[in-house]
Amino acid sequence: MAKKPKKQQQSGGTPATVALTAAGTAFTVHSYDHDPASASYGEEAAQALGVSPDRVFKTLVADIDGTLTVAVVPVAGTLDLKALASAVGGKRAAMADPAAAERTTGYVRGGISPLGQRKRLRTVLDASAQSHETICVSAGRRGLEVELAPADLASLTDAVFAEIGRDSRQPSAPVPAQRPD
């Protein structure tokens, strides 16, 4: 007997877009031709979509005291690991092993989405997201982004907002994590 295709294959979506549809969340999918030679997936997405890098967010997986944690920060900056650890009450933070991140989320590096992960990880969303009506995050594969309201992303991932991103244009001090309203 032949195997049935997975639901995401039938709908043409990814686990992230399937999760958004199932939740009834408003979102827009943006696709672009991914260049495998691109040095930065996030900056490539911002440029290809014509969106400010402050509104395009990258999904990073870190190891906080032995627990994998998702950090969602603007592609225009970098992740402050100390601030991330502080936001979740941890002490030590390091970037997760890429193979462990891929295995746990079910996505490949450069296409890791904070939504629809194989194993739901605790998530921290950079507080700067709250200053935008919508932001873009990976939809689950390279060359595919999903645009949605930051509050919807936080709600669907049970994320907290905290200042975990560092922007070379303006230094930021860590602040305590807070739940969205």
C-alpha angles and dihedrals in degrees: 000000000000119000117251114243116252117262092247090056091050092051094040089235137119126240086264095055091041089054092049092049092047090051092050091236120159111243142148125220118219122190131189138170106272116220109215089206092060113124094209122033093196097049089046089054093048092050095044092049095042091235126138111261086233088068097045112081129198124216114226129180118217134181110235112187090327097315122108112235131183119229119192112197137159115274087229090072144026137259118264101216094193091053090048092052090048092050091060097036094256133136109204124045134178134158111273122249105270092230091052091048091051094044094048099043098036091229133105122245110274089030102057110135125197086224130072096012120173090237116024109237128195108266136208120194119201110252091232088075089073090067091065129073089218136006134195124235132170114286091209106283139054111275095026126096132175122213118209143142114284091231090056091050091049092048095049094047097036086236129169123220117235137150098262099140126088119210118192089218095060129016116228131199120219115262128194116275118258135191118241116258 
